[in-house]
XYZ file of C-alpha atoms in Angstrom:
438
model
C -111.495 10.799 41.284
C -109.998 13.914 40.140
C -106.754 13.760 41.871
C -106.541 10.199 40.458
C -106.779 11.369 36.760
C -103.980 13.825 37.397
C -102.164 11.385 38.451
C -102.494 9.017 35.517
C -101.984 11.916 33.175
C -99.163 12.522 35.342
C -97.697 8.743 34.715
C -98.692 8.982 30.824
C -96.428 12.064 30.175
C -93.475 9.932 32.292
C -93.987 7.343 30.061
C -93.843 8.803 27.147
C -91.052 10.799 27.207
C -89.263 7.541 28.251
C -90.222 5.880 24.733
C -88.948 8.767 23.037
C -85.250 8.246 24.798
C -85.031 4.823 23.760
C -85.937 5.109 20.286
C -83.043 7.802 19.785
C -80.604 5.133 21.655
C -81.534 2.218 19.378
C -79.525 4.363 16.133
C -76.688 5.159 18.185
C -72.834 3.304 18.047
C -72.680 0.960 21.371
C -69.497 -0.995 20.166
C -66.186 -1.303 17.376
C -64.160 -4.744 16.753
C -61.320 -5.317 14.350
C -61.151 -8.562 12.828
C -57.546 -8.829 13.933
C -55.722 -7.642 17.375
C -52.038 -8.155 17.029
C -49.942 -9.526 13.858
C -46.261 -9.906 13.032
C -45.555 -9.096 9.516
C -42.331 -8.534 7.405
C -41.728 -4.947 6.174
C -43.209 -4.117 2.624
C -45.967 -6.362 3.270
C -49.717 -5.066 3.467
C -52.678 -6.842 4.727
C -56.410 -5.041 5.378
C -58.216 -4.699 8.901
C -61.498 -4.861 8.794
C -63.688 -3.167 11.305
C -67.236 -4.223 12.999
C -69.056 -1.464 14.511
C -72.127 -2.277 16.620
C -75.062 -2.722 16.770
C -75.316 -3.547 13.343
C -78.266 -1.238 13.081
C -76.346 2.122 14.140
C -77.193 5.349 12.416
C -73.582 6.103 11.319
C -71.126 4.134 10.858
C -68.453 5.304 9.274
C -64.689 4.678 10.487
C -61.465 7.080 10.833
C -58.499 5.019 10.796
C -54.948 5.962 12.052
C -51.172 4.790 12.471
C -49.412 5.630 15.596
C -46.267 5.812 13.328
C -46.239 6.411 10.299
C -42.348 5.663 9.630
C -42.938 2.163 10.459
C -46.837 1.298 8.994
C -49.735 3.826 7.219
C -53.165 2.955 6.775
C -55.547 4.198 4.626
C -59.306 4.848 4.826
C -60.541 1.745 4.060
C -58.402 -0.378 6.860
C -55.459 -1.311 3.632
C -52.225 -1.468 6.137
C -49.122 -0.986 4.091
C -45.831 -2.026 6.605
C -42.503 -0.025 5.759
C -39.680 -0.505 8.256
C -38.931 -3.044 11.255
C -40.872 -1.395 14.571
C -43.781 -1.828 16.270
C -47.267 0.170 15.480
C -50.526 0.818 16.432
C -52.896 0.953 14.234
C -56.475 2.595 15.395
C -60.046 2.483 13.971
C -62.409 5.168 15.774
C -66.065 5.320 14.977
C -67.372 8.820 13.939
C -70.230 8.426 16.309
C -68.737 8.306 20.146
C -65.442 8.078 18.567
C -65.086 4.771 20.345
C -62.032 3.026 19.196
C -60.071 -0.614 18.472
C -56.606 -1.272 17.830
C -54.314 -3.859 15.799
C -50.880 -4.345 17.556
C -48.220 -4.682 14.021
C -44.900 -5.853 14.662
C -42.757 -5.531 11.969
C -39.716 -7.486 11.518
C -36.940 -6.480 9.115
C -36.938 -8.140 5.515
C -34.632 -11.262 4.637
C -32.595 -11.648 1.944
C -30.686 -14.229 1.765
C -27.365 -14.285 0.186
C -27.187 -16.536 -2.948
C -24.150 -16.021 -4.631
C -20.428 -13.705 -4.233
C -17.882 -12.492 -7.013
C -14.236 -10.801 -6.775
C -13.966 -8.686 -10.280
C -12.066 -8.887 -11.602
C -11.246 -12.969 -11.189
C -7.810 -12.236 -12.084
C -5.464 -9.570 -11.875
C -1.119 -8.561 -12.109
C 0.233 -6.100 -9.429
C 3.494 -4.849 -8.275
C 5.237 -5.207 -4.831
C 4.187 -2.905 -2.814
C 0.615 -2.380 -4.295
C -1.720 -1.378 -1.534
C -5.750 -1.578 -2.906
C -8.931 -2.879 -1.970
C -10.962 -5.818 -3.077
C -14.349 -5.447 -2.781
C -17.055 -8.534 -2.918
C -19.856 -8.266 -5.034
C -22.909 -10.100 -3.675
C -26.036 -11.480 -5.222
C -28.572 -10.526 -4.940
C -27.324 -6.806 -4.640
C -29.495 -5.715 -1.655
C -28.487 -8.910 0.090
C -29.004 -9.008 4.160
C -26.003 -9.834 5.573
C -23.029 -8.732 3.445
C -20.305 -9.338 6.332
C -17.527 -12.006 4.820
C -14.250 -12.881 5.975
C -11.180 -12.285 3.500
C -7.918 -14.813 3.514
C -4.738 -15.297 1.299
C -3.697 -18.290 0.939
C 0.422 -16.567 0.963
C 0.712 -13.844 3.723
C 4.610 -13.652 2.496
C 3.234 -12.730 -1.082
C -0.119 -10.814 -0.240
C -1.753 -9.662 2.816
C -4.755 -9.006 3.249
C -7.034 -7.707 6.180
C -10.628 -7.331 7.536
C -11.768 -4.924 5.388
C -10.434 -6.818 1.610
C -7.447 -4.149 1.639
C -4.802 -6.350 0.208
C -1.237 -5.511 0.266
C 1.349 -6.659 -2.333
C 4.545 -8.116 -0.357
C 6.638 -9.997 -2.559
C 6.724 -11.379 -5.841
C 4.819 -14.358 -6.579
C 1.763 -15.547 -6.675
C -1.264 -15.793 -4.192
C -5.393 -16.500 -4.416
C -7.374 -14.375 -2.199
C -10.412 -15.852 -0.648
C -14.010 -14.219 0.240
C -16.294 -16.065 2.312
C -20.029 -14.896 3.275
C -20.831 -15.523 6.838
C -24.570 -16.067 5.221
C -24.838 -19.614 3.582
C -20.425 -19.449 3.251
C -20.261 -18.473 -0.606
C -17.336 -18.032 -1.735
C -15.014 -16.480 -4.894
C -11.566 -16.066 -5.290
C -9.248 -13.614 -7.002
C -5.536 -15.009 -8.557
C -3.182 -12.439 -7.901
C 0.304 -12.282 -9.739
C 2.677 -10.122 -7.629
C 5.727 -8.842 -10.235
C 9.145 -7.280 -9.178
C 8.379 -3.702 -8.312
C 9.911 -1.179 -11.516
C 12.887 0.338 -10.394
C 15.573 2.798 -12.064
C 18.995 1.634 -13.127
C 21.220 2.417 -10.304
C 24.852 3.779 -10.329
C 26.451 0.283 -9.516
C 24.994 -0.759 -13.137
C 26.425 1.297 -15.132
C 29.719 0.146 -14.021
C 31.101 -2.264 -16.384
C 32.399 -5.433 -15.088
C 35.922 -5.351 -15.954
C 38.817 -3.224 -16.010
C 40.164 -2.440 -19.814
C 42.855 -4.602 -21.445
C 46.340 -3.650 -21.934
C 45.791 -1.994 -25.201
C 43.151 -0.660 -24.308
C 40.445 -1.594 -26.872
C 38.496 -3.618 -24.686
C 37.857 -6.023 -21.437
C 39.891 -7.721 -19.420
C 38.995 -11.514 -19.240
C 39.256 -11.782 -15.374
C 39.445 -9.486 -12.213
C 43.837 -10.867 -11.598
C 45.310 -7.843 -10.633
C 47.610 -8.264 -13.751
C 45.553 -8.622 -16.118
C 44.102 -5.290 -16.708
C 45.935 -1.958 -18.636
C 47.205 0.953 -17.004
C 46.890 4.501 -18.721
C 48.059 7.823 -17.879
C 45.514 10.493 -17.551
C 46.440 12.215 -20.851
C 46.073 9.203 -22.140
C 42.779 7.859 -20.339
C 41.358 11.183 -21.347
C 41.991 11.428 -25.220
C 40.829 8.018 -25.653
C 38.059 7.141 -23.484
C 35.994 10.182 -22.581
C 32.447 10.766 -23.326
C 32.964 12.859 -26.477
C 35.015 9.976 -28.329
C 32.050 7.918 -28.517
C 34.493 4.855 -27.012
C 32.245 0.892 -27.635
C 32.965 -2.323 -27.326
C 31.264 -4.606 -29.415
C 28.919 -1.873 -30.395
C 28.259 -0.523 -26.794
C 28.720 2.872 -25.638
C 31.248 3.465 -22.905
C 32.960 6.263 -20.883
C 35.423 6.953 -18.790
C 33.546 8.925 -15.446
C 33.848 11.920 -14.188
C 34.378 12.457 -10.361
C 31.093 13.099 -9.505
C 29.778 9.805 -11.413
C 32.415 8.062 -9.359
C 31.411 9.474 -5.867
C 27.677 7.741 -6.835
C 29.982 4.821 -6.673
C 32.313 5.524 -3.759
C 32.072 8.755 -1.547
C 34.056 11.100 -0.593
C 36.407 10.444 2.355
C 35.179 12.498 4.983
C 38.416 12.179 7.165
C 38.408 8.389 6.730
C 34.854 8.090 8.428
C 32.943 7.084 4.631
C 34.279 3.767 3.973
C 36.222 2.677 7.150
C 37.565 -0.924 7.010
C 40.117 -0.855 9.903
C 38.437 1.654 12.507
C 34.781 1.692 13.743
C 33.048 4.795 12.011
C 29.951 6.489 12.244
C 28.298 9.247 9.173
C 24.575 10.002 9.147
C 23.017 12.162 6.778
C 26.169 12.847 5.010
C 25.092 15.134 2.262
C 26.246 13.805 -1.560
C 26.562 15.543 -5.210
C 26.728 12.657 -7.540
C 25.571 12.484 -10.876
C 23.926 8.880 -12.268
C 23.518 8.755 -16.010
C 23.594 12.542 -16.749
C 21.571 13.374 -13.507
C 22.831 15.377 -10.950
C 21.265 13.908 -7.744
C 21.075 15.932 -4.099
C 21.113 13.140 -1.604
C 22.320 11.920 1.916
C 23.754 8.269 3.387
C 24.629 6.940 6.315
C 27.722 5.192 7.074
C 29.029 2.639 9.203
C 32.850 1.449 8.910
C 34.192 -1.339 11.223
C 37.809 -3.251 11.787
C 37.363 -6.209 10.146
C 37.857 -4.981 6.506
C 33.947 -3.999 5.860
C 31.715 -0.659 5.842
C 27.914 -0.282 5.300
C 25.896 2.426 3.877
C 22.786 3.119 3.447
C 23.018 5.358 0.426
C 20.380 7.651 -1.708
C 18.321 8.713 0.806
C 15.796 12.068 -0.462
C 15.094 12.287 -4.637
C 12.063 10.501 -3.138
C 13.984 7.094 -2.143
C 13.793 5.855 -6.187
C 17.542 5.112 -5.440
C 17.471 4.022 -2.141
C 20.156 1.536 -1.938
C 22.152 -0.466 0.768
C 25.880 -0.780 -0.049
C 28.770 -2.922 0.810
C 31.993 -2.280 0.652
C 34.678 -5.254 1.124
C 38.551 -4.651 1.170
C 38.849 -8.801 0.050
C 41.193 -11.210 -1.151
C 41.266 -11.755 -4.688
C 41.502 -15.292 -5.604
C 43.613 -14.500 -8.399
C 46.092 -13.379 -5.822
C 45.786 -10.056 -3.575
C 43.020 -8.218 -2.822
C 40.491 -6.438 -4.480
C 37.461 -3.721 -3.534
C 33.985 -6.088 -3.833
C 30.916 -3.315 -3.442
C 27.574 -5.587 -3.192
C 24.645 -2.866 -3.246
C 20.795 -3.878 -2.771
C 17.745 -2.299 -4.118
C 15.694 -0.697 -1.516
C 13.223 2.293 -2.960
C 10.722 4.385 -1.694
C 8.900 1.278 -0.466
C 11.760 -0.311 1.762
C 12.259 2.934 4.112
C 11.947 0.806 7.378
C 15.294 -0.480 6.453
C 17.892 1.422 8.453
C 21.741 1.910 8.096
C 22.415 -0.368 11.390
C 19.663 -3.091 9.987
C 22.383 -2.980 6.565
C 25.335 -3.605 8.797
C 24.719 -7.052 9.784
C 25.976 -9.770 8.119
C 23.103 -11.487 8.712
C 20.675 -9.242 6.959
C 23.284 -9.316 3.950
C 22.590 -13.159 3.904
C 18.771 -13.213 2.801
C 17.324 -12.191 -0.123
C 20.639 -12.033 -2.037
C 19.262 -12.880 -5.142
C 18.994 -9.969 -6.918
C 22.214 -7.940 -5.062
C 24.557 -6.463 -7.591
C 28.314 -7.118 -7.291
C 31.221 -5.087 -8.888
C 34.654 -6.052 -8.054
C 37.752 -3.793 -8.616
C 41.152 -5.222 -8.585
C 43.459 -3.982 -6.268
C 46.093 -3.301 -9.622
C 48.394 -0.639 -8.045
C 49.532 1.651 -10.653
C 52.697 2.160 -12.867
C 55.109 5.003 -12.503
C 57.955 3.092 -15.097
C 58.010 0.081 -12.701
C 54.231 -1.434 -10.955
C 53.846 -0.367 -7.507
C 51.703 -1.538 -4.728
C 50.333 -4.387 -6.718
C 48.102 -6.612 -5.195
C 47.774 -3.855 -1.723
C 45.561 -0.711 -3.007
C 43.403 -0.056 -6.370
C 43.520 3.408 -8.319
C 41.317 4.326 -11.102
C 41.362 7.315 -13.385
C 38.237 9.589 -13.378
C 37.384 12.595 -16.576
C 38.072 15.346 -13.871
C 40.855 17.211 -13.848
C 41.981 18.402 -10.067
C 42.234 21.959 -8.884
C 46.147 20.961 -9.383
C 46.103 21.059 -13.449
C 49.196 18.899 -13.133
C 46.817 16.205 -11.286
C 43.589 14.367 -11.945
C 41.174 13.078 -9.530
C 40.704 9.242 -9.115
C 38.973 6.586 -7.329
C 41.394 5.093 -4.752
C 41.087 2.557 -2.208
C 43.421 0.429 0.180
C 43.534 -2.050 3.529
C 42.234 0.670 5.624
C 39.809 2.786 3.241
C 38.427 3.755 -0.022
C 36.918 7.354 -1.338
C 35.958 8.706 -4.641
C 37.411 12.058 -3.862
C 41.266 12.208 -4.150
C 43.969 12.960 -7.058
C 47.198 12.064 -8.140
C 49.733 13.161 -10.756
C 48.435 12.800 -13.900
C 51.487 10.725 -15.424
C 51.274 7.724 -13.604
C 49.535 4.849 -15.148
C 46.791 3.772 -13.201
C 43.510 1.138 -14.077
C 40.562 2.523 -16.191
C 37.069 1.124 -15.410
C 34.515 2.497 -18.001
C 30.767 2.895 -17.388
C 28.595 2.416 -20.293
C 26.448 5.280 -21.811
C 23.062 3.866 -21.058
């Protein structure tokens, strides 16, 4: 009987000690849920988890919540999810007790906004050829999704345009540039009114367009190589230089000095300048002219050929503002004879592709003439008591007086050439063209 009452005591203690375990069980965390497992949100939105720990009975029950990256999602201590940038992210609840744990999946996609509306600013604007600038499309709203657009002129000849809205100005006129939004195709134009580029007065201008009269008080009425006065230097000289203050019809005139004339015609370089009966060839030939009181370093190119013509491409350097293409023509007059005809076309700093081969081609010569500026010089001879060479070769007085005091230097030209650079006895009686004072 003894040994059967240990026994049972034996069995009591067993038992209770196993009562004792399950009571501290019963208060401790067996489980965590969250109300939601995986969701696909936009970024900036926010949205709360919510988490179940189990049993519902446990001692503790508090919650640690975390973000597996923070870039993308936070969360804060009561389960408030607050989504910043496209990514995925995990975001954890963990139980204090047992630290067990349950996770939300976020996907977050990148925000939409939709394009509603484009502008050009401004709607309207005047450039000059050769403008190079950018347009740039203003979208609404401002922080728009998709700001790619395609840009299109609806003249390429006038204004270009390219991927990017950088628009260049080609030629004068008048063209509408066009911005399209590959998001829901808005569009807005800008008019764009393309004006003459500014240029300077070149040499040929100042050239007046007829010889003097006989008497020498103003212009011949045509370009007949009789019609215009011939003057002895002396003469030419006490009448007509700058200092006498010289107008017609209240105009300002002058008769030039070499160096005005070589901006005219150049020098003649052994007859390879302005060749009209051999084929020539001059590049970079360094010239000292002077253009309305300016003394101008520059350099052409020349090209003279056999059938009564020469190019050049003249002006080069004092950054191309006179960069010209010239002309020269040893031509019949239709009044009889022949005549010098110089045709010159603006170039500038902007036409620089254009070489001194491109300018001797007749073809090139034949587009675009509208604006080309034409002086014609009869061929006049000169007068020594009787006329001489009438009708064959031109010679025109200049204000500078040659090394040779007994001579003056002229412009001179003839069948074969023409040059701005040679001199003759000062009493023969040659043409006088005047260039005016500004």
């Amino acid at each position: 009987m003894r040994k059967n009452r240990i026994y049972l005591v034996l069995l009591a203690v067993l038992l209770g000690w196993g009562c004792d375990d399950e009571v501290i069980d019963a208060g401790r965390v067996t489980g965590i849920t969250l109300d939601i497992t995986e969701k696909t949100v936009i970024a900036g939105d926010a949205f709360k988890l919510v988490a179940t720990v189990y049993p519902e009975n446990a001692d503790n029950k508090e919650v640690k919540w975390r973000s597996s990256n923070e870039k993308i999602a936070t969360v804060d201590a009561n389960g408030n999810v607050t989504t910043l940038s496209e990514g995925e992210v995990r975001i954890t609840a963990v139980t204090r007790d047992r630290a067990l744990t349950a996770r939300c999946v976020v996907t977050v996609q990148k925000r939409i906004f939709p394009v509603t509306g484009v502008a050009i600013e401004p709607a309207e604007m005047t450039v000059t050829v050769g403008d190079l600038f950018t347009l740039v499309a203003q979208f609404t709203p401002e922080n728009a999704t998709n700001k790619n657009v395609v840009w299109k002129s609806s003249n390429d000849e006038i204004i270009e345009v390219n991927a990017e809205g950088v628009v260049l100005a080609k030629k004068a006129g008048v063209a509408t540039i066009t911005v399209t939004t590959e998001d829901g195709g808005k569009t807005a134009q800008c008019v764009i009114t393309v004006e003459k580029a500014k240029r300077p007065k070149l040499s040929i201008e100042y050239v007046a367009e007829y010889n003097l009269n006989a008497e020498g008080t103003g212009f011949a009425t045509s370009h007949a190589n009789d019609a215009s006065g011939y003057f002895t230097w002396d003469d030419a000289i006490d009448r007509f230089t700058a200092e006498k203050n010289f107008a017609i019809d209240g105009y300002g005139f002058h008769l030039p000095t070499q160096q005005e004339w070589l901006s005219i015609v150049p020098a003649e370089n052994r007859g390879n300048n302005v060749q009209f009966q051999g084929n020539s060839s001059t590049d970079d030939y360094n010239e000292e002219v002077v253009v309305a009181g300016e003394t101008m370093k520059v350099t052409a190119d020349y090209r003279g050929t056999t059938n009564g013509v020469a190019y050049a491409l003249r002006f080069k350097g004092e950054e191309e503002k006179h960069r010209s293409a010239w002309r020269y023509e040893f031509a019949d007059n239709p009044s009889g004879g022949n005549m010098l005809k110089i045709t010159v076309r603006y170039l500038g700093p902007d036409r620089t592709d254009v070489t001194v081969d491109d300018i001797a081609k007749e073809t090139w010569w034949s587009q675009d003439a509208d604006e080309d500026i034409v002086r014609n010089f009869p061929a006049a001879g000169y007068h020594d008591g009787n006329k001489v060479n009438a009708n064959n070769q031109g010679t025109y007085w200049s204000a500078t007086e040659a090394k040779n005091t007994a001579r003056g230097m002229r412009l001179y030209f003839k069948y074969d050439t023409a040059n701005g650079s040679s001199n003759q006895a000062k009493t023969l009686g040659f043409s006088v063209r005047l260039f005016s004072d500004n």
